[in-house]
Amino acid sequence: MKAPNAKQPDTLYTRLFAKLYDPVMEKLEARLLMDMRRSLLAHARGRVLEVGAGTGVNFPLYNKEAKVLAIEPAQAMAKQAESVLQGLGAPHIQLLEAGVGDAAVAAQLGEDTLDAVVSTLVLCTIPDLEQALQSFRQWLRPGGQLLVLEHIHDDRQPQRWIQSAVTPVWKHLAEGCYLNRRTDELLKDYGFEVVEEDYHYTRWVPFYTAVLRVG
Ligand SMILES: C[S@@+](CC[C@H](N)C(=O)[O-])C[C@H]1O[C@@H](n2cnc3c(N)ncnc32)[C@H](O)[C@@H]1O
């Protein structure tokens, strides 16, 4: 049986999703997310794993001293990320078409080898979150950092109720994205310690950014 966090098949819908991703996100990126990404990625130093790189939106923001392995399991997303890489001419970033559960990723990373793992808008989508977080803990060196930017389940009403009600349909439309994960709490439950964290409430969805450390 195929591992849930491994590379998934390429379909017409995954290609359409990849094509629409940047145009759909454009306004939110300009208004909010790009600043959050920039502040977060200033912490990405040394040997870095970027999980679920998508269309490569973070690539221009990495410090050239960082040595980044970016993984992306969706072929259509990875293709777009590859063309961003070529445009940037960024030898400090290597792109691998794979998911966090693929053996090819584990083969590139040993235990305690990473200085940072970057996850932006990915933990809402990863099918087996527990497996992914265990892998991050294994690959991060002691004191290594997990850098996250994620939308999370609201604590306000009616937003909380709406996010739960919409998720069963939304997750099919948005390639497995759950609107009702309390990723901020889960990370702490899995033993990550907060170095710094911030919450930003838009009208419909709260965003969580954090620098966490392996405890
Ligand atoms: C909403 S997109 C976010 C893309 C990008 N990180 C960003 O900030 O815009 C979620 C991404 O997570 C990827 N993803 C899903 N499951 C994954 C897994 N098991 N391992 C790594 N990435 C995964 C998807 O293919 C998709 O590109």
PDB file of C-alpha atoms and ligand atoms in Angstrom:
ATOM      1  CA  MET A   1       0.000   0.000   0.000  1.00  0.00           C
ATOM      2  CA  LYS A   2       1.200   3.501  -0.852  1.00  0.00           C
ATOM      3  CA  ALA A   3       2.221   5.638   2.152  1.00  0.00           C
ATOM      4  CA  PRO A   4      -0.201   8.581   2.572  1.00  0.00           C
ATOM      5  CA  ASN A   5       2.618  11.153   2.708  1.00  0.00           C
ATOM      6  CA  ALA A   6       4.299   9.872  -0.439  1.00  0.00           C
ATOM      7  CA  LYS A   7       4.103  11.266  -3.971  1.00  0.00           C
ATOM      8  CA  GLN A   8       0.553  11.282  -5.354  1.00  0.00           C
ATOM      9  CA  PRO A   9      -0.614  10.660  -8.956  1.00  0.00           C
ATOM     10  CA  ASP A  10      -0.662  13.485 -11.497  1.00  0.00           C
ATOM     11  CA  THR A  11      -4.228  14.214 -12.674  1.00  0.00           C
ATOM     12  CA  LEU A  12      -6.018  16.848 -14.713  1.00  0.00           C
ATOM     13  CA  TYR A  13      -7.265  18.385 -11.473  1.00  0.00           C
ATOM     14  CA  THR A  14      -3.816  18.543  -9.819  1.00  0.00           C
ATOM     15  CA  ARG A  15      -2.569  20.330 -12.966  1.00  0.00           C
ATOM     16  CA  LEU A  16      -5.457  22.797 -12.884  1.00  0.00           C
ATOM     17  CA  PHE A  17      -4.925  23.394  -9.160  1.00  0.00           C
ATOM     18  CA  ALA A  18      -1.239  24.157  -9.742  1.00  0.00           C
ATOM     19  CA  LYS A  19      -2.053  26.572 -12.591  1.00  0.00           C
ATOM     20  CA  LEU A  20      -4.612  28.472 -10.500  1.00  0.00           C
ATOM     21  CA  TYR A  21      -2.653  28.516  -7.247  1.00  0.00           C
ATOM     22  CA  ASP A  22      -0.564  31.686  -7.730  1.00  0.00           C
ATOM     23  CA  PRO A  23      -3.306  33.805  -9.361  1.00  0.00           C
ATOM     24  CA  VAL A  24      -5.798  32.837  -6.618  1.00  0.00           C
ATOM     25  CA  MET A  25      -3.313  33.640  -3.845  1.00  0.00           C
ATOM     26  CA  GLU A  26      -1.971  36.848  -5.417  1.00  0.00           C
ATOM     27  CA  LYS A  27      -4.010  39.404  -3.428  1.00  0.00           C
ATOM     28  CA  LEU A  28      -3.584  37.657  -0.083  1.00  0.00           C
ATOM     29  CA  GLU A  29       0.151  37.310  -0.732  1.00  0.00           C
ATOM     30  CA  ALA A  30       0.492  41.019  -1.462  1.00  0.00           C
ATOM     31  CA  ARG A  31      -1.664  42.097   1.474  1.00  0.00           C
ATOM     32  CA  LEU A  32      -0.381  39.709   4.136  1.00  0.00           C
ATOM     33  CA  LEU A  33       1.443  36.492   3.420  1.00  0.00           C
ATOM     34  CA  MET A  34       4.548  37.757   1.640  1.00  0.00           C
ATOM     35  CA  ASP A  35       5.580  39.847   4.670  1.00  0.00           C
ATOM     36  CA  MET A  36       4.997  36.862   6.938  1.00  0.00           C
ATOM     37  CA  ARG A  37       7.082  34.638   4.666  1.00  0.00           C
ATOM     38  CA  ARG A  38       9.913  37.165   4.604  1.00  0.00           C
ATOM     39  CA  SER A  39      10.111  37.473   8.415  1.00  0.00           C
ATOM     40  CA  LEU A  40       9.884  33.709   8.872  1.00  0.00           C
ATOM     41  CA  LEU A  41      12.497  32.789   6.285  1.00  0.00           C
ATOM     42  CA  ALA A  42      15.015  35.197   7.784  1.00  0.00           C
ATOM     43  CA  HIS A  43      15.430  32.376  10.368  1.00  0.00           C
ATOM     44  CA  ALA A  44      16.267  29.745   7.730  1.00  0.00           C
ATOM     45  CA  ARG A  45      20.013  29.207   8.001  1.00  0.00           C
ATOM     46  CA  GLY A  46      22.373  26.303   7.465  1.00  0.00           C
ATOM     47  CA  ARG A  47      20.925  23.056   6.153  1.00  0.00           C
ATOM     48  CA  VAL A  48      17.221  23.521   5.465  1.00  0.00           C
ATOM     49  CA  LEU A  49      14.360  21.274   4.309  1.00  0.00           C
ATOM     50  CA  GLU A  50      11.382  23.036   2.737  1.00  0.00           C
ATOM     51  CA  VAL A  51       8.367  20.740   2.808  1.00  0.00           C
ATOM     52  CA  GLY A  52       5.706  21.095   0.095  1.00  0.00           C
ATOM     53  CA  ALA A  53       7.390  23.912  -1.816  1.00  0.00           C
ATOM     54  CA  GLY A  54       4.351  24.295  -4.095  1.00  0.00           C
ATOM     55  CA  THR A  55       5.045  26.715  -6.949  1.00  0.00           C
ATOM     56  CA  GLY A  56       8.295  27.881  -5.344  1.00  0.00           C
ATOM     57  CA  VAL A  57       6.928  31.084  -3.836  1.00  0.00           C
ATOM     58  CA  ASN A  58       9.480  30.990  -0.980  1.00  0.00           C
ATOM     59  CA  PHE A  59      12.538  30.424  -3.162  1.00  0.00           C
ATOM     60  CA  PRO A  60      13.473  34.106  -3.742  1.00  0.00           C
ATOM     61  CA  LEU A  61      13.358  34.715   0.021  1.00  0.00           C
ATOM     62  CA  TYR A  62      16.104  32.327   1.111  1.00  0.00           C
ATOM     63  CA  ASN A  63      19.436  33.662   2.202  1.00  0.00           C
ATOM     64  CA  LYS A  64      22.052  32.431  -0.293  1.00  0.00           C
ATOM     65  CA  GLU A  65      24.098  30.991   2.592  1.00  0.00           C
ATOM     66  CA  ALA A  66      21.313  28.507   3.381  1.00  0.00           C
ATOM     67  CA  LYS A  67      21.560  25.102   1.699  1.00  0.00           C
ATOM     68  CA  VAL A  68      17.960  24.194   0.906  1.00  0.00           C
ATOM     69  CA  LEU A  69      16.426  20.873  -0.092  1.00  0.00           C
ATOM     70  CA  ALA A  70      12.887  21.691  -1.285  1.00  0.00           C
ATOM     71  CA  ILE A  71      10.467  18.781  -1.698  1.00  0.00           C
ATOM     72  CA  GLU A  72       7.157  18.845  -3.549  1.00  0.00           C
ATOM     73  CA  PRO A  73       5.094  15.702  -4.276  1.00  0.00           C
ATOM     74  CA  ALA A  74       2.688  17.141  -6.880  1.00  0.00           C
ATOM     75  CA  GLN A  75       4.279  16.935 -10.311  1.00  0.00           C
ATOM     76  CA  ALA A  76       2.482  20.017 -11.685  1.00  0.00           C
ATOM     77  CA  MET A  77       3.477  22.161  -8.677  1.00  0.00           C
ATOM     78  CA  ALA A  78       7.050  20.869  -8.874  1.00  0.00           C
ATOM     79  CA  LYS A  79       7.250  21.845 -12.563  1.00  0.00           C
ATOM     80  CA  GLN A  80       6.318  25.434 -11.730  1.00  0.00           C
ATOM     81  CA  ALA A  81       8.767  25.473  -8.823  1.00  0.00           C
ATOM     82  CA  GLU A  82      11.479  24.188 -11.174  1.00  0.00           C
ATOM     83  CA  SER A  83      10.927  27.069 -13.593  1.00  0.00           C
ATOM     84  CA  VAL A  84      11.098  29.579 -10.693  1.00  0.00           C
ATOM     85  CA  LEU A  85      14.410  27.987  -9.707  1.00  0.00           C
ATOM     86  CA  GLN A  86      15.765  28.263 -13.223  1.00  0.00           C
ATOM     87  CA  GLY A  87      14.711  31.912 -13.414  1.00  0.00           C
ATOM     88  CA  LEU A  88      16.430  32.669 -10.122  1.00  0.00           C
ATOM     89  CA  GLY A  89      19.619  30.785 -10.846  1.00  0.00           C
ATOM     90  CA  ALA A  90      19.759  29.514  -7.266  1.00  0.00           C
ATOM     91  CA  PRO A  91      22.380  26.786  -6.819  1.00  0.00           C
ATOM     92  CA  HIS A  92      21.774  26.873  -3.045  1.00  0.00           C
ATOM     93  CA  ILE A  93      18.300  25.319  -3.600  1.00  0.00           C
ATOM     94  CA  GLN A  94      17.775  21.735  -4.736  1.00  0.00           C
ATOM     95  CA  LEU A  95      14.277  20.602  -5.722  1.00  0.00           C
ATOM     96  CA  LEU A  96      13.096  17.028  -5.353  1.00  0.00           C
ATOM     97  CA  GLU A  97       9.716  15.800  -6.612  1.00  0.00           C
ATOM     98  CA  ALA A  98       8.731  13.851  -3.503  1.00  0.00           C
ATOM     99  CA  GLY A  99       6.565  13.918  -0.384  1.00  0.00           C
ATOM    100  CA  VAL A 100       7.753  13.890   3.190  1.00  0.00           C
ATOM    101  CA  GLY A 101       6.954  10.160   3.415  1.00  0.00           C
ATOM    102  CA  ASP A 102       9.017   9.153   0.373  1.00  0.00           C
ATOM    103  CA  ALA A 103      12.121   7.038   0.881  1.00  0.00           C
ATOM    104  CA  ALA A 104      14.053   9.340  -1.483  1.00  0.00           C
ATOM    105  CA  VAL A 105      13.721  12.159   1.059  1.00  0.00           C
ATOM    106  CA  ALA A 106      14.823  10.060   4.026  1.00  0.00           C
ATOM    107  CA  ALA A 107      17.767   8.864   1.941  1.00  0.00           C
ATOM    108  CA  GLN A 108      18.999  12.453   1.513  1.00  0.00           C
ATOM    109  CA  LEU A 109      18.589  13.331   5.183  1.00  0.00           C
ATOM    110  CA  GLY A 110      20.179  11.575   8.110  1.00  0.00           C
ATOM    111  CA  GLU A 111      19.198  11.829  11.750  1.00  0.00           C
ATOM    112  CA  ASP A 112      20.003  15.187  13.431  1.00  0.00           C
ATOM    113  CA  THR A 113      21.251  16.750  10.211  1.00  0.00           C
ATOM    114  CA  LEU A 114      18.948  19.723   9.613  1.00  0.00           C
ATOM    115  CA  ASP A 115      19.194  23.215  11.053  1.00  0.00           C
ATOM    116  CA  ALA A 116      15.663  24.106   9.967  1.00  0.00           C
ATOM    117  CA  VAL A 117      12.476  22.699   8.443  1.00  0.00           C
ATOM    118  CA  VAL A 118      10.231  25.186   6.642  1.00  0.00           C
ATOM    119  CA  SER A 119       6.505  24.543   6.215  1.00  0.00           C
ATOM    120  CA  THR A 120       4.268  27.255   4.778  1.00  0.00           C
ATOM    121  CA  LEU A 121       0.599  26.391   4.211  1.00  0.00           C
ATOM    122  CA  VAL A 122       1.429  22.672   4.151  1.00  0.00           C
ATOM    123  CA  LEU A 123       0.562  21.177   7.553  1.00  0.00           C
ATOM    124  CA  CYS A 124      -3.128  21.839   6.756  1.00  0.00           C
ATOM    125  CA  THR A 125      -2.752  19.414   3.823  1.00  0.00           C
ATOM    126  CA  ILE A 126      -0.278  16.691   4.810  1.00  0.00           C
ATOM    127  CA  PRO A 127      -2.373  13.506   5.120  1.00  0.00           C
ATOM    128  CA  ASP A 128      -0.476  11.884   8.014  1.00  0.00           C
ATOM    129  CA  LEU A 129       0.607  14.797  10.161  1.00  0.00           C
ATOM    130  CA  GLU A 130       1.943  12.621  12.970  1.00  0.00           C
ATOM    131  CA  GLN A 131       4.307  10.785  10.615  1.00  0.00           C
ATOM    132  CA  ALA A 132       5.528  14.095   9.167  1.00  0.00           C
ATOM    133  CA  LEU A 133       6.173  15.677  12.564  1.00  0.00           C
ATOM    134  CA  GLN A 134       8.024  12.571  13.741  1.00  0.00           C
ATOM    135  CA  SER A 135      10.238  12.780  10.657  1.00  0.00           C
ATOM    136  CA  PHE A 136      10.944  16.490  11.265  1.00  0.00           C
ATOM    137  CA  ARG A 137      11.967  15.740  14.841  1.00  0.00           C
ATOM    138  CA  GLN A 138      14.215  12.948  13.643  1.00  0.00           C
ATOM    139  CA  TRP A 139      15.928  15.015  10.933  1.00  0.00           C
ATOM    140  CA  LEU A 140      16.363  18.233  12.943  1.00  0.00           C
ATOM    141  CA  ARG A 141      19.537  18.482  15.005  1.00  0.00           C
ATOM    142  CA  PRO A 142      19.123  19.293  18.728  1.00  0.00           C
ATOM    143  CA  GLY A 143      18.116  22.973  18.845  1.00  0.00           C
ATOM    144  CA  GLY A 144      17.108  22.864  15.166  1.00  0.00           C
ATOM    145  CA  GLN A 145      14.079  24.954  14.231  1.00  0.00           C
ATOM    146  CA  LEU A 146      10.714  24.317  12.620  1.00  0.00           C
ATOM    147  CA  LEU A 147       9.495  27.455  10.828  1.00  0.00           C
ATOM    148  CA  VAL A 148       5.782  27.479  10.121  1.00  0.00           C
ATOM    149  CA  LEU A 149       3.177  29.679   8.503  1.00  0.00           C
ATOM    150  CA  GLU A 150      -0.231  27.990   8.585  1.00  0.00           C
ATOM    151  CA  HIS A 151      -3.911  28.856   8.656  1.00  0.00           C
ATOM    152  CA  ILE A 152      -5.618  27.276  11.655  1.00  0.00           C
ATOM    153  CA  HIS A 153      -9.072  26.506  13.035  1.00  0.00           C
ATOM    154  CA  ASP A 154     -10.657  29.623  14.464  1.00  0.00           C
ATOM    155  CA  ASP A 155     -11.600  30.228  18.052  1.00  0.00           C
ATOM    156  CA  ARG A 156     -14.194  32.829  16.950  1.00  0.00           C
ATOM    157  CA  GLN A 157     -17.771  32.068  15.967  1.00  0.00           C
ATOM    158  CA  PRO A 158     -19.312  31.753  13.442  1.00  0.00           C
ATOM    159  CA  GLN A 159     -15.973  31.297  11.652  1.00  0.00           C
ATOM    160  CA  ARG A 160     -15.102  28.145  13.653  1.00  0.00           C
ATOM    161  CA  TRP A 161     -18.424  26.519  12.815  1.00  0.00           C
ATOM    162  CA  ILE A 162     -18.185  27.508   9.126  1.00  0.00           C
ATOM    163  CA  GLN A 163     -14.630  26.147   8.794  1.00  0.00           C
ATOM    164  CA  SER A 164     -15.752  22.775  10.199  1.00  0.00           C
ATOM    165  CA  ALA A 165     -18.893  22.700   8.051  1.00  0.00           C
ATOM    166  CA  VAL A 166     -17.044  23.566   4.831  1.00  0.00           C
ATOM    167  CA  THR A 167     -14.008  21.285   5.297  1.00  0.00           C
ATOM    168  CA  PRO A 168     -15.557  18.019   3.969  1.00  0.00           C
ATOM    169  CA  VAL A 169     -16.125  19.710   0.593  1.00  0.00           C
ATOM    170  CA  TRP A 170     -13.185  22.128   0.725  1.00  0.00           C
ATOM    171  CA  LYS A 171     -10.629  19.354   1.260  1.00  0.00           C
ATOM    172  CA  HIS A 172     -11.607  17.821  -2.097  1.00  0.00           C
ATOM    173  CA  LEU A 173     -11.467  21.156  -3.908  1.00  0.00           C
ATOM    174  CA  ALA A 174      -8.212  22.284  -2.318  1.00  0.00           C
ATOM    175  CA  GLU A 175      -6.127  19.114  -2.645  1.00  0.00           C
ATOM    176  CA  GLY A 176      -6.592  17.805   0.899  1.00  0.00           C
ATOM    177  CA  CYS A 177      -6.556  21.116   2.802  1.00  0.00           C
ATOM    178  CA  TYR A 178      -8.318  21.046   6.198  1.00  0.00           C
ATOM    179  CA  LEU A 179      -9.654  24.368   7.482  1.00  0.00           C
ATOM    180  CA  ASN A 180     -10.164  22.927  10.957  1.00  0.00           C
ATOM    181  CA  ARG A 181      -6.735  21.786  12.141  1.00  0.00           C
ATOM    182  CA  ARG A 182      -5.365  23.360  15.339  1.00  0.00           C
ATOM    183  CA  THR A 183      -1.842  23.043  14.018  1.00  0.00           C
ATOM    184  CA  ASP A 184      -0.513  25.482  16.630  1.00  0.00           C
ATOM    185  CA  GLU A 185      -1.665  23.187  19.454  1.00  0.00           C
ATOM    186  CA  LEU A 186      -0.647  19.980  17.684  1.00  0.00           C
ATOM    187  CA  LEU A 187       2.922  21.196  17.264  1.00  0.00           C
ATOM    188  CA  LYS A 188       3.226  21.798  20.991  1.00  0.00           C
ATOM    189  CA  ASP A 189       1.593  18.417  21.736  1.00  0.00           C
ATOM    190  CA  TYR A 190       4.302  16.792  19.605  1.00  0.00           C
ATOM    191  CA  GLY A 191       6.988  18.378  21.776  1.00  0.00           C
ATOM    192  CA  PHE A 192       8.034  21.403  19.730  1.00  0.00           C
ATOM    193  CA  GLU A 193       8.928  24.369  21.963  1.00  0.00           C
ATOM    194  CA  VAL A 194       7.923  27.871  20.980  1.00  0.00           C
ATOM    195  CA  VAL A 195      10.767  30.315  20.359  1.00  0.00           C
ATOM    196  CA  GLU A 196       8.384  32.925  18.961  1.00  0.00           C
ATOM    197  CA  GLU A 197       4.834  32.815  17.660  1.00  0.00           C
ATOM    198  CA  ASP A 198       2.249  35.191  16.286  1.00  0.00           C
ATOM    199  CA  TYR A 199      -1.461  35.041  15.376  1.00  0.00           C
ATOM    200  CA  HIS A 200      -3.029  37.161  12.687  1.00  0.00           C
ATOM    201  CA  TYR A 201      -6.814  37.171  12.315  1.00  0.00           C
ATOM    202  CA  THR A 202      -8.210  37.944   8.882  1.00  0.00           C
ATOM    203  CA  ARG A 203     -11.974  38.162   8.634  1.00  0.00           C
ATOM    204  CA  TRP A 204     -12.437  34.480   7.775  1.00  0.00           C
ATOM    205  CA  VAL A 205      -9.250  32.622   8.737  1.00  0.00           C
ATOM    206  CA  PRO A 206      -6.561  33.022  11.383  1.00  0.00           C
ATOM    207  CA  PHE A 207      -2.923  32.618  10.371  1.00  0.00           C
ATOM    208  CA  TYR A 208      -0.257  31.288  12.711  1.00  0.00           C
ATOM    209  CA  THR A 209       3.462  31.923  12.272  1.00  0.00           C
ATOM    210  CA  ALA A 210       6.032  30.395  14.569  1.00  0.00           C
ATOM    211  CA  VAL A 211       9.633  29.560  15.111  1.00  0.00           C
ATOM    212  CA  LEU A 212       9.682  26.331  17.125  1.00  0.00           C
ATOM    213  CA  ARG A 213      12.556  24.293  18.476  1.00  0.00           C
ATOM    214  CA  VAL A 214      13.055  20.590  18.961  1.00  0.00           C
ATOM    215  CA  GLY A 215      12.738  20.144  22.731  1.00  0.00           C
TER     216      GLY A 215
HETATM  217  C1  LIG B   1      -1.363  24.939  -0.189  1.00  0.00           C
HETATM  218  S1  LIG B   1       0.060  24.336  -0.961  1.00  0.00           S
HETATM  219  C2  LIG B   1       1.337  25.381  -0.251  1.00  0.00           C
HETATM  220  C3  LIG B   1       2.504  25.579  -1.178  1.00  0.00           C
HETATM  221  C4  LIG B   1       3.629  26.478  -0.645  1.00  0.00           C
HETATM  222  N1  LIG B   1       4.307  25.875   0.478  1.00  0.00           N
HETATM  223  C5  LIG B   1       3.142  27.840  -0.259  1.00  0.00           C
HETATM  224  O1  LIG B   1       3.508  28.349   0.803  1.00  0.00           O
HETATM  225  O2  LIG B   1       2.442  28.466  -1.072  1.00  0.00           O
HETATM  226  C6  LIG B   1       0.307  22.796  -0.087  1.00  0.00           C
HETATM  227  C7  LIG B   1       1.428  21.980  -0.684  1.00  0.00           C
HETATM  228  O3  LIG B   1       1.715  20.875   0.194  1.00  0.00           O
HETATM  229  C8  LIG B   1       2.095  19.806  -0.646  1.00  0.00           C
HETATM  230  N2  LIG B   1       2.003  18.529   0.075  1.00  0.00           N
HETATM  231  C9  LIG B   1       0.893  17.765   0.262  1.00  0.00           C
HETATM  232  N3  LIG B   1       1.222  16.615   0.876  1.00  0.00           N
HETATM  233  C10 LIG B   1       2.552  16.649   1.076  1.00  0.00           C
HETATM  234  C11 LIG B   1       3.483  15.729   1.626  1.00  0.00           C
HETATM  235  N4  LIG B   1       3.100  14.555   2.101  1.00  0.00           N
HETATM  236  N5  LIG B   1       4.793  16.065   1.646  1.00  0.00           N
HETATM  237  C12 LIG B   1       5.190  17.256   1.166  1.00  0.00           C
HETATM  238  N6  LIG B   1       4.356  18.168   0.626  1.00  0.00           N
HETATM  239  C13 LIG B   1       3.059  17.872   0.581  1.00  0.00           C
HETATM  240  C14 LIG B   1       1.127  19.921  -1.819  1.00  0.00           C
HETATM  241  O4  LIG B   1       1.540  19.172  -2.944  1.00  0.00           O
HETATM  242  C15 LIG B   1       1.095  21.417  -2.049  1.00  0.00           C
HETATM  243  O5  LIG B   1       2.037  21.848  -2.983  1.00  0.00           O
END
